[in-house]
Coordinates of C-alpha atoms in Angstrom, one line a residue:
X1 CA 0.0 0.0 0.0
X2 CA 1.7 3.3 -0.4
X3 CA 1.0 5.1 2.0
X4 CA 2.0 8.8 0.9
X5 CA -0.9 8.4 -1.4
X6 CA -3.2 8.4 0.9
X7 CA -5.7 11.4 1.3
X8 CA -9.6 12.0 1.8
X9 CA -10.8 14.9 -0.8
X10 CA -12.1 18.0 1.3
X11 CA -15.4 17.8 -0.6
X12 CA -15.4 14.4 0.8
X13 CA -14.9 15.7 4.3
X14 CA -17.1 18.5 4.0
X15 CA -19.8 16.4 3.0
X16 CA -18.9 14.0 6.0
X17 CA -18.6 17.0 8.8
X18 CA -21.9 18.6 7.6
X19 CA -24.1 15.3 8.4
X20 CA -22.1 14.4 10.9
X21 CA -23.4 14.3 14.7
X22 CA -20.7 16.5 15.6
X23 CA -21.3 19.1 12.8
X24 CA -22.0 21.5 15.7
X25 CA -19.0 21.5 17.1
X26 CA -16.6 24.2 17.0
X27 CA -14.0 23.8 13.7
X28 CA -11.8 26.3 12.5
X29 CA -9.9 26.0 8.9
X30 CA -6.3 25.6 9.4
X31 CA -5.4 29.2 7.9
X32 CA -8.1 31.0 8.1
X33 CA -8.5 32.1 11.5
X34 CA -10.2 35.6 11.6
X35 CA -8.9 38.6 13.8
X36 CA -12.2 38.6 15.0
X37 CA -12.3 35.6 16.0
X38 CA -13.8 34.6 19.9
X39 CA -11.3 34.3 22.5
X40 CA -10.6 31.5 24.7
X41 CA -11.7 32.5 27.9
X42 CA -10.0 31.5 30.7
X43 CA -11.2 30.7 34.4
X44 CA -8.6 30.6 37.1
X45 CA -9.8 29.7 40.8
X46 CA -8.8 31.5 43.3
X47 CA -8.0 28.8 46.2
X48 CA -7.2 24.7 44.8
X49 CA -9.9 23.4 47.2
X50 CA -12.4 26.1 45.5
X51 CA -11.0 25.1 42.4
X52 CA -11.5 21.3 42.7
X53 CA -15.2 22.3 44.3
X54 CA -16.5 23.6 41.4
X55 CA -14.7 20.9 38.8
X56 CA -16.7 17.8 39.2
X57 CA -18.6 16.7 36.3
X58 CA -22.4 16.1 36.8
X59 CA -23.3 12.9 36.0
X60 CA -19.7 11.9 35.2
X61 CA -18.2 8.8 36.2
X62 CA -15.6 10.7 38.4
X63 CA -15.9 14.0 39.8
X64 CA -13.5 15.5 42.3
X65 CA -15.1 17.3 44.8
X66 CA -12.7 18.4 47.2
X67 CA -9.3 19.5 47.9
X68 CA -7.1 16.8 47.0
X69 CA -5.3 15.7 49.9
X70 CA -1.5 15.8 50.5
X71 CA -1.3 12.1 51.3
X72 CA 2.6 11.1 50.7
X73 CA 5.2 13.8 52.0
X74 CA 7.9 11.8 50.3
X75 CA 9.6 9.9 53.3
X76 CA 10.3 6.4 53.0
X77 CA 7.9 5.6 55.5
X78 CA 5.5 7.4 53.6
X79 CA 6.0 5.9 50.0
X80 CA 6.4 2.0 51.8
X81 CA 2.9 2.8 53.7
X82 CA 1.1 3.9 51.6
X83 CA -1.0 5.9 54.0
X84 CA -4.2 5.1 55.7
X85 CA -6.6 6.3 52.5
X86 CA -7.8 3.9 50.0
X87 CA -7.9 0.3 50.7
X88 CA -5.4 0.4 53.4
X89 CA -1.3 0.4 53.9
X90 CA 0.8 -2.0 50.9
X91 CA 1.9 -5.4 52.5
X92 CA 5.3 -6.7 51.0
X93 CA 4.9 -9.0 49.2
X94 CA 6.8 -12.5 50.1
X95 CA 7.7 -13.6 47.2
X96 CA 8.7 -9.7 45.8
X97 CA 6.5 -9.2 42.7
X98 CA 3.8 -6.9 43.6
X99 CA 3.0 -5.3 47.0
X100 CA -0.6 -5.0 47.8
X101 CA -3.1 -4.0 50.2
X102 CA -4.7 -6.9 53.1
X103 CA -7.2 -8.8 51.6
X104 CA -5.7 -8.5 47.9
X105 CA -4.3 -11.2 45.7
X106 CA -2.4 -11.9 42.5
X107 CA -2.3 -13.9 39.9
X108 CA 0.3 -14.2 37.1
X109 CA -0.8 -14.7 34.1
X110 CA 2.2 -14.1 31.8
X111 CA 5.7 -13.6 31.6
X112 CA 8.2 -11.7 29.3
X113 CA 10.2 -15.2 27.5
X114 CA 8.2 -17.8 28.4
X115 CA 6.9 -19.8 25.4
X116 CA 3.6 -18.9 24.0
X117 CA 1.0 -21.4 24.3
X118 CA 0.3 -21.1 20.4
X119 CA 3.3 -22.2 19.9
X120 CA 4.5 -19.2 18.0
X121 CA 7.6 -18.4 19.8
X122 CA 8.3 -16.5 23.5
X123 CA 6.3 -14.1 25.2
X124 CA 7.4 -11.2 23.7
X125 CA 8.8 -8.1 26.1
X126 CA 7.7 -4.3 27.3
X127 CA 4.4 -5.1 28.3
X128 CA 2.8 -1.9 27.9
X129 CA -0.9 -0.6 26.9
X130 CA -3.7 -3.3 27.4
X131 CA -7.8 -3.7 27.5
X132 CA -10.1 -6.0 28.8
X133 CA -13.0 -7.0 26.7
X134 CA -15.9 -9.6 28.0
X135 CA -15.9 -13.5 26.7
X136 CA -19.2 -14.8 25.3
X137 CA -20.2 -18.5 24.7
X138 CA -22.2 -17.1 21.6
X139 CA -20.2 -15.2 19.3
X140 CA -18.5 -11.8 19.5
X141 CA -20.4 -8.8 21.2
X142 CA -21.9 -5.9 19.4
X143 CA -20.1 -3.2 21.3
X144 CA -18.4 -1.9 24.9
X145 CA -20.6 -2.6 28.0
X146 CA -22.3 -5.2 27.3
X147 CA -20.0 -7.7 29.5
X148 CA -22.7 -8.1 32.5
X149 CA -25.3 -9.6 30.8
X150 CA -26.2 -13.6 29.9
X151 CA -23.4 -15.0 28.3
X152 CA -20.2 -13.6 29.7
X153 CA -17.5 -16.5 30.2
X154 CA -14.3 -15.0 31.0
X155 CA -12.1 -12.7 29.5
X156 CA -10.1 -11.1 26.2
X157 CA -7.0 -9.1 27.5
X158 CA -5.5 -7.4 23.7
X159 CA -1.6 -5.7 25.2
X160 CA 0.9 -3.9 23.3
X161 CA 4.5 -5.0 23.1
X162 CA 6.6 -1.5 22.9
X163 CA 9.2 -3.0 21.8
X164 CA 12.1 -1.0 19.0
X165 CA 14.5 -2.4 17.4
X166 CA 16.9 -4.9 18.9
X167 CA 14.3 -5.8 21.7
X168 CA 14.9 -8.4 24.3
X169 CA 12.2 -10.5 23.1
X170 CA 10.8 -9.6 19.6
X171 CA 7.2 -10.2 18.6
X172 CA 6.9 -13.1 16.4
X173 CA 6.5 -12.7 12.7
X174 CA 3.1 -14.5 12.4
X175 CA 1.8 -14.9 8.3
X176 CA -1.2 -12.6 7.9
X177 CA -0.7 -10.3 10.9
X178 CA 2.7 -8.8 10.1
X179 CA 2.6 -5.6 8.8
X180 CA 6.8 -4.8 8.8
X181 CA 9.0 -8.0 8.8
X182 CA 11.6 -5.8 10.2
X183 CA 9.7 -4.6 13.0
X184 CA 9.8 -6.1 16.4
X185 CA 6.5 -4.9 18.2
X186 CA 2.6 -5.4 18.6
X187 CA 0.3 -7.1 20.6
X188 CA -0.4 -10.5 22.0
X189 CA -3.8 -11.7 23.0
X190 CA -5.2 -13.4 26.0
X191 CA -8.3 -15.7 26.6
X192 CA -8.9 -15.9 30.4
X193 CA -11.4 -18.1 31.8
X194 CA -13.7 -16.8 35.0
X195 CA -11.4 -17.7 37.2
X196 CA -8.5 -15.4 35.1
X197 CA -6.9 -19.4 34.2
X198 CA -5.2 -18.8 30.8
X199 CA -6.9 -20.7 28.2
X200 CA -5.2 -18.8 25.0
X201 CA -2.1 -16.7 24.5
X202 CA -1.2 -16.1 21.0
X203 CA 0.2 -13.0 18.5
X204 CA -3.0 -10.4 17.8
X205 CA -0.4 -8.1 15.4
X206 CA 3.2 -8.3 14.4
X207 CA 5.7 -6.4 12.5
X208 CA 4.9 -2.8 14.3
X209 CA 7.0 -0.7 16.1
X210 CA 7.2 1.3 19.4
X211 CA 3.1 0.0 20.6
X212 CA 2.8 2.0 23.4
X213 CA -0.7 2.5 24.7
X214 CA -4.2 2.6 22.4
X215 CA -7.9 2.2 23.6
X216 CA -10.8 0.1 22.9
X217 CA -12.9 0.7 20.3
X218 CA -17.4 1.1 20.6
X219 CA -17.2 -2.0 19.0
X220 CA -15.2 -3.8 20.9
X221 CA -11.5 -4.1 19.3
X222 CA -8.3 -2.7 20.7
X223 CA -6.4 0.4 18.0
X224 CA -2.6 0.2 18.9
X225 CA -0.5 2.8 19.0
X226 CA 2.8 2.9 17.8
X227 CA 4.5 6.0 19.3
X228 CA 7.5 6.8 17.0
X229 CA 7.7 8.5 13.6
X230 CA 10.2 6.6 11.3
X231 CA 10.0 6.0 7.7
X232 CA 10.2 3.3 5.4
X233 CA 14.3 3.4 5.0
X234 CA 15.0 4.8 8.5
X235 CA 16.4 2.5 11.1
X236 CA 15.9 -0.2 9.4
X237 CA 12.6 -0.4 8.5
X238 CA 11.1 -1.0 5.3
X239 CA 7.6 0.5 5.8
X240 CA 6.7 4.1 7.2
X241 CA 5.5 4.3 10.7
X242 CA 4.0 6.3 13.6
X243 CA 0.0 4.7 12.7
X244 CA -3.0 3.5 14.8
X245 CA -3.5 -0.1 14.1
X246 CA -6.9 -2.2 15.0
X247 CA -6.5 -5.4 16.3
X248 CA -9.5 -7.8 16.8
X249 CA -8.7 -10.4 19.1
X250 CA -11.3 -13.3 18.0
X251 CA -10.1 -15.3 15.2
X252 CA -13.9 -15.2 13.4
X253 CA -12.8 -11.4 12.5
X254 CA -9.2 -11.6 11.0
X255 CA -7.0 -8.5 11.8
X256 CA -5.9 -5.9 9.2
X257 CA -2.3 -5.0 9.0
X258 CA -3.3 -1.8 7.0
X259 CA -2.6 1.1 9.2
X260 CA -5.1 3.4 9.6
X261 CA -3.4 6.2 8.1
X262 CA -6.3 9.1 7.8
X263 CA -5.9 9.4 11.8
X264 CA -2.1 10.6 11.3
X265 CA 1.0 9.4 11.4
X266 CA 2.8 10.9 14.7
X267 CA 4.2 9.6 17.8
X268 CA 0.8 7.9 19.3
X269 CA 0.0 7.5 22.7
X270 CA -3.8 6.2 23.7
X271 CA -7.2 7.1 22.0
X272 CA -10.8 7.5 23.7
X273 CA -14.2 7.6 21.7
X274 CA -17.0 9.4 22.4
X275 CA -19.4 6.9 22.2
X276 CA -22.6 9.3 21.3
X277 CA -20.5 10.8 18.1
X278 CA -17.9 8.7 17.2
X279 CA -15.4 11.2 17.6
X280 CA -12.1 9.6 18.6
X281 CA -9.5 11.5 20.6
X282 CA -5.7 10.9 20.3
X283 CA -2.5 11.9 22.7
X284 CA 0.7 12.4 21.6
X285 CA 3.5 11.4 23.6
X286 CA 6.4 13.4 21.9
X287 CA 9.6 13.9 24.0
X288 CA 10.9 16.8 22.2
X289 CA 10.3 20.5 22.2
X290 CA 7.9 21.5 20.6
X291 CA 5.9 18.3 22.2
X292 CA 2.7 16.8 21.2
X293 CA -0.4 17.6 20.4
X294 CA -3.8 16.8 21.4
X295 CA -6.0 15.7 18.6
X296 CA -9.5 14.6 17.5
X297 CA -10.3 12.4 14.5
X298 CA -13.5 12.8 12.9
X299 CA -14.5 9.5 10.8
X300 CA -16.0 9.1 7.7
X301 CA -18.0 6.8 8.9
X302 CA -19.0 7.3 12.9
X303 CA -19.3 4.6 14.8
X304 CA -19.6 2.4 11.7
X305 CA -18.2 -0.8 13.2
X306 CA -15.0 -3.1 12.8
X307 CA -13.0 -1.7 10.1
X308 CA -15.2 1.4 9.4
X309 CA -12.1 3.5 10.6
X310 CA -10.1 2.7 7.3
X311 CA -13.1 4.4 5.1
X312 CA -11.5 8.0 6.5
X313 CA -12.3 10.9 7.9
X314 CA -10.8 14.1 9.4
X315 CA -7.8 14.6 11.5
X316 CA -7.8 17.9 13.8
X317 CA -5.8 19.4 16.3
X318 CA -6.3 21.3 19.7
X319 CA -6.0 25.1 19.5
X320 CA -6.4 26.7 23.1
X321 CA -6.5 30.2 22.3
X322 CA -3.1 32.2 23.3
X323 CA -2.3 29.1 25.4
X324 CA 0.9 27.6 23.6
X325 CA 1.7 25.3 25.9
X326 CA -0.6 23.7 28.7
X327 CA 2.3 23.1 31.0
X328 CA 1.9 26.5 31.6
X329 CA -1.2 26.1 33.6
X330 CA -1.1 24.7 37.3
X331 CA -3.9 26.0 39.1
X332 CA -6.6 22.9 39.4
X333 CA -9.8 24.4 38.3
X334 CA -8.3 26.5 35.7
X335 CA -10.9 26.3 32.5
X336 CA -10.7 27.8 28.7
X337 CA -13.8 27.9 26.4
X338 CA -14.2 28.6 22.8
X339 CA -11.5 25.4 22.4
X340 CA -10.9 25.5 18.7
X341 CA -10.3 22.3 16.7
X342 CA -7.6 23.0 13.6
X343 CA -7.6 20.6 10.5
X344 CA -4.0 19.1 9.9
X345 CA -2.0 20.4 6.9
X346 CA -0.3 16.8 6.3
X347 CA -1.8 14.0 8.7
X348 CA 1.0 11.5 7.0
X349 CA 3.8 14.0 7.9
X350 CA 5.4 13.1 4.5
X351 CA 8.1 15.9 5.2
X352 CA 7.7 17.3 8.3
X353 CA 6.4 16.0 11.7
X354 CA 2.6 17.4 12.3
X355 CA 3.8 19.2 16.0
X356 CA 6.1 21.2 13.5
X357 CA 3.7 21.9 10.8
X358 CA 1.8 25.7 10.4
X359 CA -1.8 25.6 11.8
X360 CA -1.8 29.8 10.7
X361 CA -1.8 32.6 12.8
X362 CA -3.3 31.6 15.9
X363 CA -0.7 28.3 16.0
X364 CA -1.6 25.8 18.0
X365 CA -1.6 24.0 21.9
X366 CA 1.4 21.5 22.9
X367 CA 1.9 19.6 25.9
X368 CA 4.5 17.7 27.7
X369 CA 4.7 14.0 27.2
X370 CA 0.7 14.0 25.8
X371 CA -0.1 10.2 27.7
X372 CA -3.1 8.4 28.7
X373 CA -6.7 8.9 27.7
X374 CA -9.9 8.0 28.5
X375 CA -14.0 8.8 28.0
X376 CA -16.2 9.1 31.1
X377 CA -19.5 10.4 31.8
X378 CA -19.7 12.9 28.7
X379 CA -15.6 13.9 28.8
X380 CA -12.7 13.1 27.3
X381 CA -10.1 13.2 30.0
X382 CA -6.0 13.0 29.3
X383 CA -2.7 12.8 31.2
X384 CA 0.3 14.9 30.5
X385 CA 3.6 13.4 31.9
X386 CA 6.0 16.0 33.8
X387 CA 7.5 19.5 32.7
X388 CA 10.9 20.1 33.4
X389 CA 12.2 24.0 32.6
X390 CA 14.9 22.4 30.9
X391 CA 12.9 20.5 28.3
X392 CA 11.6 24.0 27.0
X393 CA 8.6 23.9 29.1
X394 CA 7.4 26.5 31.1
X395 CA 6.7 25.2 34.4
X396 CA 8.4 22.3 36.7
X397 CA 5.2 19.6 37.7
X398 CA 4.8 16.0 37.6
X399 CA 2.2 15.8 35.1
X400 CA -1.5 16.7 35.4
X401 CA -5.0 15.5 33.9
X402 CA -7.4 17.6 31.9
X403 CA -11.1 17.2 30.7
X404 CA -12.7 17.8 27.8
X405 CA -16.2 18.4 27.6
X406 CA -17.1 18.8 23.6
X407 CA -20.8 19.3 24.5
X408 CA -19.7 22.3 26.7
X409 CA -16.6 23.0 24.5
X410 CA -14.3 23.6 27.7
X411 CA -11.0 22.5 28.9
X412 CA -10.4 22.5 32.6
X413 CA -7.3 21.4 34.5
X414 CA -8.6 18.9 37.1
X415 CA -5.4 17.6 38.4
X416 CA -1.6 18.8 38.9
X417 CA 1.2 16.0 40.5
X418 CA 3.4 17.9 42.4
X419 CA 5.9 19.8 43.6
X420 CA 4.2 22.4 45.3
X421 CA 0.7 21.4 44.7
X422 CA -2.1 19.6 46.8
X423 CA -1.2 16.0 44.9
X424 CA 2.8 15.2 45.6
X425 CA 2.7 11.5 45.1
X426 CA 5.7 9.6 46.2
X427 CA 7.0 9.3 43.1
X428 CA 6.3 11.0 39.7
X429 CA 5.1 11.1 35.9
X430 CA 1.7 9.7 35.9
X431 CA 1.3 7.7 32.4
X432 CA -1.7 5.4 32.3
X433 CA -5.1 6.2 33.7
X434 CA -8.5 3.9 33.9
X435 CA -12.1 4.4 36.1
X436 CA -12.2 2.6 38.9
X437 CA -15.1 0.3 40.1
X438 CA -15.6 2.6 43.3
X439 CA -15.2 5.7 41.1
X440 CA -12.3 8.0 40.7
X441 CA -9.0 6.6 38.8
X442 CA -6.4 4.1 38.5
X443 CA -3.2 5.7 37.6
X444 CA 0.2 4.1 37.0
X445 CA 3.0 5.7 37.7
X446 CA 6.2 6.0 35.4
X447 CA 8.8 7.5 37.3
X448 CA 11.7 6.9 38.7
X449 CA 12.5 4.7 42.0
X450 CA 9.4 2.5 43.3
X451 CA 6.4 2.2 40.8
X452 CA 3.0 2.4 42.0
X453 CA -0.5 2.1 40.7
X454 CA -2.3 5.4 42.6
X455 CA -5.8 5.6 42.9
X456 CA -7.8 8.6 42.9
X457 CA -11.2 8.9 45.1
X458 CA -14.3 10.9 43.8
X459 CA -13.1 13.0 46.3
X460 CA -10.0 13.6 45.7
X461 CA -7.7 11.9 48.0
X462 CA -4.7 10.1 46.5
X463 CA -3.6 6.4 47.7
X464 CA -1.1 3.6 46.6
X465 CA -2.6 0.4 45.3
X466 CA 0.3 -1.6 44.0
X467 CA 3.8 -1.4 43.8
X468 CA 6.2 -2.9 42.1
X469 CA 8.2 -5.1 43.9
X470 CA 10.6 -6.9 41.3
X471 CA 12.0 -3.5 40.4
X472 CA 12.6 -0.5 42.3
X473 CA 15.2 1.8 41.2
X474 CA 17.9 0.5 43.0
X475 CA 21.5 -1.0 41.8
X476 CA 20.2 -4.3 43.0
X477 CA 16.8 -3.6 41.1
X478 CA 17.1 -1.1 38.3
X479 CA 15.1 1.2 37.1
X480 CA 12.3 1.0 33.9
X481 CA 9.5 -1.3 36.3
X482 CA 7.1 0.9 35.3
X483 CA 2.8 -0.4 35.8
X484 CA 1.3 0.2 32.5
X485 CA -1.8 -0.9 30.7
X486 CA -4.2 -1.0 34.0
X487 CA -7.9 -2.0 33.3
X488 CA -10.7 -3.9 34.9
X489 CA -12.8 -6.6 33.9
X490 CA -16.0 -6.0 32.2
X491 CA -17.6 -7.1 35.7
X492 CA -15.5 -4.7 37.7
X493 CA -14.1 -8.0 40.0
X494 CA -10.4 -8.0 38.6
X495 CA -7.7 -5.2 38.0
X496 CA -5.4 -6.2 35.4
X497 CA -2.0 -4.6 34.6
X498 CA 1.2 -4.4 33.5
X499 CA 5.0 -4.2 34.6
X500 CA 6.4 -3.5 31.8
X501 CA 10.2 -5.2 32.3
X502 CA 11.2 -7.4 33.3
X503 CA 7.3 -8.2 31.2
X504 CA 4.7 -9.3 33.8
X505 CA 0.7 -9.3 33.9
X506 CA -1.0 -9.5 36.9
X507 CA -4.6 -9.8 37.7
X508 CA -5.5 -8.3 41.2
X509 CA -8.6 -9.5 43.0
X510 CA -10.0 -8.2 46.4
X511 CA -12.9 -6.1 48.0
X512 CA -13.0 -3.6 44.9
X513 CA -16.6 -2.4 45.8
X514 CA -15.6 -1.6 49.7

């Protein structure tokens, strides 16, 4: 397929946008931004706890409430505690993989090297970005939520391999799902039972590169992510990448190794639908000034069902009017409206990286490490990883998590990671985010030292839930045991997640609901 090719006519896409279900939504052409234009407007609270008063979401599946309280002062007593919030203080764990609190189990379901079940080759390594999806006795499902109901026999975990060249433990090349024989990642696929026994581990996707984190799909598949932006001849490679890739995880519904290229080809993160529109969002994780972007991708074909995404669509970016960088902002509570959505020049990036490309006068909004990403209630929420002066940024935090409300067309800060802020976790970089059953988040961390997975309360307290015992940022225990991939089982019973080396996947059990 050649890729450079690629393009969806603007009569095409006007056609698409003006029956659209988001054709009210605020669009601006990419160079045509009047000097009349509306303003952002910008909301800045006057206290935190104010701030995170007035930013919960009505009828949201999180809202925070209250002042978010500074649980972890960043002793050593502190970060092995764990506090008294949450589910109660982490218990070593005996046998050193993952510390949890009383009354909470593991299981391990796979590890980095071992040989797959299918008998393709080893359990490939950097377990990274994963999903859970519900098992039915009677065929495949017709979209997300629908894993309570009569029927449900276990579980499909889909988990990206972020593996580059010269990985520990390649992905197999598999005939039929290798899209770059010279690439080393993708995915692998799991079939748990009810009880989280293994029944199937196999290759979902080979032959892509860098698969960090993704998101489900309405219709229950898993889009990969591959979060780098080499080209065919670079590095080895002999096919351009930097593409969102869906994988479907039953073998009745073969996977595609086309990329989806009308959603842009850029260092990916994670993407989030908005399952009354369609819309998909998607994060970019670059590590570079300028940094990433936040984008939207409006389809061709909304909600159209597996493989509608490769019919086309729209690719635009975030525009936060005379807000170039969002690092900028660290008052929780903070809100801009009149967001404005900017179609990309050149969503392939044929010659020059999209974060580099003119969006006109007005520019456009960067962030600082763009990572996970979410839909809840009627928001898109996102992660951005920590600012550092240094990198070009322009103010020192640990990373913080926004919301998007398109039917309200606002951005508001809802969360800022230390230092010097109500949230100072013990350690840093927050990467990863899910709901949890109880409400608020899962978060993992990806820092440096000890690795957690932090939960988040509706009202705004921070807590530890797991650490990462195998790997703790000592010389005995290096650094890069980053949690990654956290999600929950379509019945809300089991947390799954990720270390990502040495590459483990646990699935924690316990009083979830209490």
């Amino acid at each position: 397929m050649d890729l450079r090719g690629v393009a969806t006519p603007r009569r095409s896409i006007r056609r698409a946008l003006s029956r659209a279900p988001w054709s009210g939504l605020v669009t601006r052409d990419t160079h045509s931004a009047s000097p009349g234009r509306q303003q952002g407007r910008c909301s800045v609270s006057t206290t935190r706890r104010q701030a995170l008063a007035r930013t919960g979401a009505a009828g949201a599946a999180i809202a925070f409430s209250g002042a978010l309280t500074e649980l972890f002062a960043g002793t050593a007593a502190a970060q092995s505690t764990g506090g008294s919030a949450g589910y109660g203080p982490l218990v070593p764990d005996p046998d050193g993989l993952l510390d949890l609190p009383r009354g909470f189990r593991y299981r391990v379901l796979s590890r980095e090297g071992d040989p797959l079940p299918s008998g393709e080759g080893a359990v490939p390594s950097n377990f990274d970005g994963m999903a859970a999806f519900p098992s039915r006795r009677h065929g495949h499902g017709h979209g997300r939520g629908h894993g309570h109901g009569h029927g449900h026999d276990g579980v499909w975990l889909v988990r990206n391999h972020e593996n580059r060249m010269d990985s520990r433990v390649p992905v197999p090349t598999v005939r039929g799902v290798t899209y770059d024989p010279a690439a080393e990642g993708g995915c692998t696929v799991l079939h748990l039972d009810r009880h989280n026994a293994v029944r199937e581990e196999r290759v979902g996707i080979a032959g892509t590169s860098t698969n960090c984190a993704g998101g489900p799909s309405l219709w229950d598949t898993w889009l990969t992510c591959e979060e780098t932006e080499y080209q065919a001849g670079e590095a080895g490679y002999t096919k351009d990448h930097g593409f969102v890739f869906e994988v479907s995880f039953t073998r009745e519904r073969p996977t595609s190794v086309e990329p989806l290229t009308a959603m842009g080809r850029f260092q990916h993160e994670a993407v989030a639908f908005d399952p009354r529109t369609g819309v998909v969002y998607e994060t970019e994780d670059a590590f570079d000034h300028p940094f990433g972007l936040f984008y939207r991708f409006l389809p061709e074909k909304p909600r159209g069902g597996y493989g509608s995404l490769h019919a086309g669509g729209t690719l635009e970016a975030m525009r936060v009017p005379d807000v170039p960088d969002l690092s900028s902002v660290t008052e929780p509570g903070t809100g801009f409206d009149g967001i404005e959505w900017v179609e990309v020049p050149d969503p392939l990036a044929r010659k020059t990286p999209i974060r580099h490309q003119d969006f006109g006068r007005g520019g456009i909004t960067h962030a600082q490490k763009l990572e996970g990403c979410y839909w809840g209630g009627r928001s898109v929420y996102f992660v951005t990883s920590f600012a550092r002066r240094s990198d070009g940024s322009e103010r020192d935090h640990f990373g913080q998590i926004w919301r998007y409300e398109p039917h309200r067309n606002r951005l508001t800060l809802v969360v800022v990671f230390g230092p010097d802020t109500d949230v100072q976790l013990p350690g840093d970089e927050p990467d990863n985010i899910c709901l949890a059953p109880s409400g608020g988040l899962m978060v993992c961390e990806d820092g440096a030292g000890a690795q957690h997975v932090f939960g988040v309360t509706r009202r705004g307290t921070v807590y530890a839930m797991a650490r990462n015992a195998q790997n703790t940022g000592t010389p005995e225990k290096p650094a890069w045991g980053e949690f990654a991939g956290v999600t929950f089982s379509p019945d809300h019973r089991t947390m799954y997640v990720n270390c990502y080396t040495p590459g483990t996947t646990f699935a924690v059990t316990g009083p979830w609901r209490h």
